[in-house]
Amino acid sequence: MASEALGWWGVPLAIIAGTLRGSAPFLLVSLGECLTEKSGKINLGLEGTLLMGAMSAYAVSYLTGSPWLGVIVAGVAGMFLGVIHGWLAQQPRVNDVAVGIAMIIFGSGLAFFLGKPFIQPSAPQLPTLSLAGWTQIPQLESALSISPLFILGVAIAPLMQWFFRSSRWGLLVRAVGDSPDAAKAMGISIFKVRMASIVAGSFLAGIGGASLSLFYPGSWSERISSGQGLMAVALVIFARWNPVQCLYASLLFGGAQAIGPALQSVGIDAYYYLFNASPYILTLLIMVITCSPKRTLTGAPGSLGQAQE
Amino acid sequence: MPETNAVQESIRSMIDLDGATAIFATSFGYFDPHVLALAKDFPEVQFFHCGGLYQEGVHPENVGSYFGYIDEAQYVAGVVAAHASTSKRLGFIAAKPIPQVLRNVNSFTLGARSIDPSATTQVIFTGDWADPVREAEAANSMADQGIDVLTCHVDSPKVVIETAERRGIFATGYHANQAELAPQGYLTGAEWDWSNVYKNYVSLLQGGKTLMNGGIPHLVRGGFKDGFLKLSPFGPAVSAQAQQAAETAQAQLISGELVIYKGEIKDNKGKTVIAGGKELGQTAIELEQMNWLAEGVMGSVG
């Protein structure tokens, strides 16, 4: 049962393991947000969607004994919140950021209200996929136990890239996001395209929530997301609205979460508040580096965040 | 309920609308200023607060405080942990370096070292009372370092206990019984026994006794002896020998034969914090101001 201590090798291992374990929620939420923003709308409410997804996945898994059913319900719960956001944010002269903040409060409030009875019990978890058949070292075996939802996210990233670049529907989404007037002239329903993008994006964020409560850390509580949904929204800007770069950025954020505890476990205990804050510092740095008053961001959809007249 | 003015509003409506005559407030931040402010407004209502330190002459006389010395149970958990561990390296996931938490870390370590003086406890501070991802990261990092028994002092021990079970290592619980979460690796746990505490209050109140007429003491504190605490039933991995040692330690704590903080005790930087021959009983005020980690704890409060 006891294994050899890894010493200093534990730090890079913990960061790699943290990356594989912890980046799935970032990845799924940021892919969802990427799709939403490509259509020209911002959905800050994905923080609430993430919590709602985490709660409903856990509750359904506990009540039915089937974690996969929980994942699906989490996605559906996300879509439900997405429909509300998609409708509200597209009303005339409505600001989508303000709606998003309201949706964070609504989504998390609803999740806390419905989730109270599920904090205590233990729900069946998603199975793990092990990539460690080749090693006998228990630490590596544990690090290489991967969430199926992470694999799903990794598969979706290049698919979404292809979707935007080469598919007819992807072009529609981009047209609506870059130049709604031109899209309208083509006879495309802006409302429907944006609604579909927001709802699909919210579905992914809901599944991201399922990965929090049914895989890692694998439990439902009110503090389960600790701001990961909002960080994932910031990450989309960092990734320049490019799904494959969303994947890289999510891996970076997942790994950053592991730094603080890993350093303390090998005896570096100075400044742990600082190390623990590394994901948040990273978000701030990204914002500072990418924001400039002089130029607009390359890759930003042309009509992003503009209210309809 | 958050520790804001909402506390005062709801206590006020409990008294005005529901006619409550005794209020129990159970979050640390409710005491000062909320409970203290209302106690002045309603001198005929009794306020009981969990965890606050009542000071005679300073605080209104219709205020009382109650809390338990749960570090006694952590000491016994340390005894069990030292028996179960093969690496003799234990892990403690703590929220913040405040006195109550440090006292639990130190008592757990002293308990373990009473069995094996070479045992050490690695402590990781997550910096937050509830941060499930960081708690899970901390548990995984410690498992990677060969630590084979974990315990914690955070709001909800669930993630720590479940992660330990998934990694195939042992865990001891905190606050309540978490045996269900880890059927293989759960050893025992330090539990509160509030039902006992509240039952006593109710029978005192029913007997017409109050804080104001001196029938109920302002400061109620207790450990195993006073029924404030209990141990979780021993898990399947606990040997008969470990059980025996734990039961002995518990009995000695109840009889007062065993004093946890008995000199000489050094901190983990080699400085003597309790001089040889000196005993600090559970009520000692020094212990409620603890700001050091005992020898054998790896970590720092700074």
GROMACS .gro file of C-alpha atoms in nm, chain A residues 66-260:
model
  195
   66SER     CA    1  -2.609   0.603  -1.324
   67PRO     CA    2  -2.335   0.868  -1.354
   68TRP     CA    3  -2.375   0.886  -1.733
   69LEU     CA    4  -2.740   0.979  -1.694
   70GLY     CA    5  -2.615   1.248  -1.455
   71VAL     CA    6  -2.384   1.383  -1.726
   72ILE     CA    7  -2.672   1.407  -1.972
   73VAL     CA    8  -2.902   1.575  -1.722
   74ALA     CA    9  -2.623   1.821  -1.638
   75GLY     CA   10  -2.605   1.914  -2.006
   76VAL     CA   11  -2.983   1.952  -2.026
   77ALA     CA   12  -2.989   2.167  -1.712
   78GLY     CA   13  -2.720   2.381  -1.877
   79MET     CA   14  -2.934   2.414  -2.190
   80PHE     CA   15  -3.228   2.528  -1.978
   81LEU     CA   16  -3.018   2.812  -1.833
   82GLY     CA   17  -2.885   2.880  -2.184
   83VAL     CA   18  -3.236   2.931  -2.323
   84ILE     CA   19  -3.309   3.190  -2.055
   85HIS     CA   20  -2.983   3.372  -2.126
   86GLY     CA   21  -3.026   3.345  -2.501
   87TRP     CA   22  -3.371   3.496  -2.488
   88LEU     CA   23  -3.300   3.771  -2.234
   89ALA     CA   24  -2.967   3.877  -2.382
   90GLN     CA   25  -3.120   3.923  -2.725
   91GLN     CA   26  -3.393   4.163  -2.626
   92PRO     CA   27  -3.356   4.515  -2.765
   93ARG     CA   28  -3.104   4.735  -2.579
   94VAL     CA   29  -3.022   4.462  -2.328
   95ASN     CA   30  -2.660   4.429  -2.223
   96ASP     CA   31  -2.547   4.065  -2.230
   97VAL     CA   32  -2.282   4.115  -1.959
   98ALA     CA   33  -2.548   4.240  -1.716
   99VAL     CA   34  -2.773   3.945  -1.803
  100GLY     CA   35  -2.474   3.714  -1.753
  101ILE     CA   36  -2.412   3.844  -1.402
  102ALA     CA   37  -2.779   3.796  -1.320
  103MET     CA   38  -2.753   3.442  -1.458
  104ILE     CA   39  -2.451   3.366  -1.236
  105ILE     CA   40  -2.660   3.457  -0.934
  106PHE     CA   41  -2.969   3.275  -1.061
  107GLY     CA   42  -2.782   2.958  -1.165
  108SER     CA   43  -2.580   2.930  -0.847
  109GLY     CA   44  -2.877   3.019  -0.628
  110LEU     CA   45  -3.092   2.755  -0.793
  111ALA     CA   46  -2.812   2.498  -0.765
  112PHE     CA   47  -2.763   2.574  -0.393
  113PHE     CA   48  -3.137   2.561  -0.328
  114LEU     CA   49  -3.194   2.231  -0.505
  115GLY     CA   50  -2.859   2.085  -0.403
  116LYS     CA   51  -2.889   2.107  -0.024
  117PRO     CA   52  -3.003   1.743   0.025
  118PHE     CA   53  -2.717   1.611  -0.190
  119ILE     CA   54  -2.420   1.759  -0.003
  120GLN     CA   55  -2.408   1.471   0.246
  121PRO     CA   56  -2.462   1.152   0.040
  122SER     CA   57  -2.208   0.986  -0.181
  123ALA     CA   58  -2.295   0.943  -0.550
  124PRO     CA   59  -2.155   0.686  -0.798
  125GLN     CA   60  -1.864   0.837  -0.990
  126LEU     CA   61  -1.771   0.825  -1.357
  127PRO     CA   62  -1.530   0.546  -1.452
  128THR     CA   63  -1.166   0.640  -1.506
  129LEU     CA   64  -0.966   0.560  -1.817
  130SER     CA   65  -0.619   0.445  -1.726
  131LEU     CA   66  -0.329   0.524  -1.959
  132ALA     CA   67  -0.083   0.366  -1.720
  133GLY     CA   68  -0.071   0.004  -1.833
  134TRP     CA   69   0.302   0.039  -1.891
  135THR     CA   70   0.406   0.144  -1.543
  136GLN     CA   71   0.409  -0.008  -1.197
  137ILE     CA   72   0.471   0.316  -1.011
  138PRO     CA   73   0.151   0.386  -0.815
  139GLN     CA   74   0.191   0.764  -0.831
  140LEU     CA   75   0.208   0.754  -1.211
  141GLU     CA   76  -0.083   0.514  -1.231
  142SER     CA   77  -0.290   0.755  -1.030
  143ALA     CA   78  -0.176   1.058  -1.232
  144LEU     CA   79  -0.266   0.886  -1.557
  145SER     CA   80  -0.620   0.794  -1.458
  146ILE     CA   81  -0.810   1.022  -1.688
  147SER     CA   82  -1.168   1.143  -1.694
  148PRO     CA   83  -1.373   1.036  -1.995
  149LEU     CA   84  -1.512   1.391  -2.005
  150PHE     CA   85  -1.158   1.524  -2.042
  151ILE     CA   86  -1.111   1.300  -2.345
  152LEU     CA   87  -1.443   1.429  -2.478
  153GLY     CA   88  -1.323   1.788  -2.440
  154VAL     CA   89  -0.990   1.711  -2.607
  155ALA     CA   90  -1.181   1.557  -2.898
  156ILE     CA   91  -1.424   1.847  -2.928
  157ALA     CA   92  -1.152   2.116  -2.949
  158PRO     CA   93  -1.017   2.028  -3.298
  159LEU     CA   94  -1.367   1.939  -3.416
  160MET     CA   95  -1.491   2.283  -3.320
  161GLN     CA   96  -1.192   2.437  -3.495
  162TRP     CA   97  -1.289   2.250  -3.810
  163PHE     CA   98  -1.654   2.347  -3.760
  164PHE     CA   99  -1.572   2.719  -3.758
  165ARG     CA  100  -1.325   2.701  -4.042
  166SER     CA  101  -1.480   2.463  -4.289
  167SER     CA  102  -1.842   2.385  -4.221
  168ARG     CA  103  -2.141   2.576  -4.352
  169TRP     CA  104  -2.297   2.607  -4.007
  170GLY     CA  105  -1.969   2.724  -3.858
  171LEU     CA  106  -1.954   2.998  -4.120
  172LEU     CA  107  -2.309   3.100  -4.029
  173VAL     CA  108  -2.211   3.137  -3.664
  174ARG     CA  109  -1.906   3.342  -3.758
  175ALA     CA  110  -2.103   3.559  -3.998
  176VAL     CA  111  -2.359   3.638  -3.728
  177GLY     CA  112  -2.082   3.717  -3.481
  178ASP     CA  113  -1.866   3.928  -3.711
  179SER     CA  114  -2.126   4.119  -3.906
  180PRO     CA  115  -2.487   4.070  -3.804
  181ASP     CA  116  -2.605   4.313  -4.070
  182ALA     CA  117  -2.444   4.116  -4.348
  183ALA     CA  118  -2.585   3.794  -4.205
  184LYS     CA  119  -2.928   3.949  -4.190
  185ALA     CA  120  -2.897   4.056  -4.553
  186MET     CA  121  -2.823   3.694  -4.638
  187GLY     CA  122  -3.155   3.601  -4.480
  188ILE     CA  123  -3.010   3.431  -4.171
  189SER     CA  124  -3.205   3.455  -3.846
  190ILE     CA  125  -2.958   3.615  -3.606
  191PHE     CA  126  -3.180   3.529  -3.311
  192LYS     CA  127  -3.192   3.160  -3.395
  193VAL     CA  128  -2.819   3.124  -3.464
  194ARG     CA  129  -2.724   3.302  -3.142
  195MET     CA  130  -2.981   3.109  -2.942
  196ALA     CA  131  -2.847   2.780  -3.080
  197SER     CA  132  -2.487   2.881  -3.005
  198ILE     CA  133  -2.567   2.989  -2.649
  199VAL     CA  134  -2.771   2.676  -2.579
  200ALA     CA  135  -2.504   2.444  -2.720
  201GLY     CA  136  -2.233   2.632  -2.529
  202SER     CA  137  -2.434   2.601  -2.209
  203PHE     CA  138  -2.473   2.228  -2.270
  204LEU     CA  139  -2.093   2.194  -2.273
  205ALA     CA  140  -2.060   2.405  -1.958
  206GLY     CA  141  -2.319   2.187  -1.784
  207ILE     CA  142  -2.113   1.880  -1.869
  208GLY     CA  143  -1.810   2.064  -1.733
  209GLY     CA  144  -2.000   2.084  -1.405
  210ALA     CA  145  -2.060   1.708  -1.417
  211SER     CA  146  -1.686   1.655  -1.444
  212LEU     CA  147  -1.639   1.853  -1.120
  213SER     CA  148  -1.893   1.661  -0.917
  214LEU     CA  149  -1.861   1.315  -1.075
  215PHE     CA  150  -1.489   1.292  -1.139
  216TYR     CA  151  -1.263   1.547  -0.977
  217PRO     CA  152  -1.280   1.644  -0.697
  218GLY     CA  153  -1.583   1.418  -0.721
  219SER     CA  154  -1.824   1.567  -0.472
  220TRP     CA  155  -2.100   1.826  -0.463
  221SER     CA  156  -2.073   2.127  -0.237
  222GLU     CA  157  -2.148   2.494  -0.276
  223ARG     CA  158  -1.781   2.583  -0.310
  224ILE     CA  159  -1.708   2.321  -0.574
  225SER     CA  160  -1.641   2.561  -0.863
  226SER     CA  161  -1.446   2.833  -0.676
  227GLY     CA  162  -1.473   3.066  -0.973
  228GLN     CA  163  -1.361   2.819  -1.241
  229GLY     CA  164  -1.652   2.916  -1.468
  230LEU     CA  165  -1.550   3.280  -1.469
  231MET     CA  166  -1.184   3.195  -1.518
  232ALA     CA  167  -1.281   2.984  -1.819
  233VAL     CA  168  -1.456   3.284  -1.972
  234ALA     CA  169  -1.138   3.491  -1.932
  235LEU     CA  170  -0.944   3.206  -2.083
  236VAL     CA  171  -1.138   3.232  -2.410
  237ILE     CA  172  -0.998   3.583  -2.461
  238PHE     CA  173  -0.648   3.453  -2.385
  239ALA     CA  174  -0.705   3.178  -2.641
  240ARG     CA  175  -0.814   3.434  -2.903
  241TRP     CA  176  -1.145   3.258  -2.968
  242ASN     CA  177  -0.958   2.959  -3.103
  243PRO     CA  178  -1.086   2.621  -2.973
  244VAL     CA  179  -0.750   2.443  -2.993
  245GLN     CA  180  -0.584   2.723  -2.800
  246CYS     CA  181  -0.865   2.694  -2.546
  247LEU     CA  182  -0.738   2.341  -2.490
  248TYR     CA  183  -0.380   2.459  -2.423
  249ALA     CA  184  -0.499   2.741  -2.198
  250SER     CA  185  -0.719   2.501  -1.999
  251LEU     CA  186  -0.426   2.268  -1.942
  252LEU     CA  187  -0.225   2.563  -1.810
  253PHE     CA  188  -0.500   2.661  -1.569
  254GLY     CA  189  -0.556   2.303  -1.451
  255GLY     CA  190  -0.187   2.268  -1.375
  256ALA     CA  191  -0.172   2.601  -1.194
  257GLN     CA  192  -0.426   2.474  -0.940
  258ALA     CA  193  -0.186   2.202  -0.830
  259ILE     CA  194   0.118   2.425  -0.767
  260GLY     CA  195   0.035   2.549  -0.417
   0.00000   0.00000   0.00000
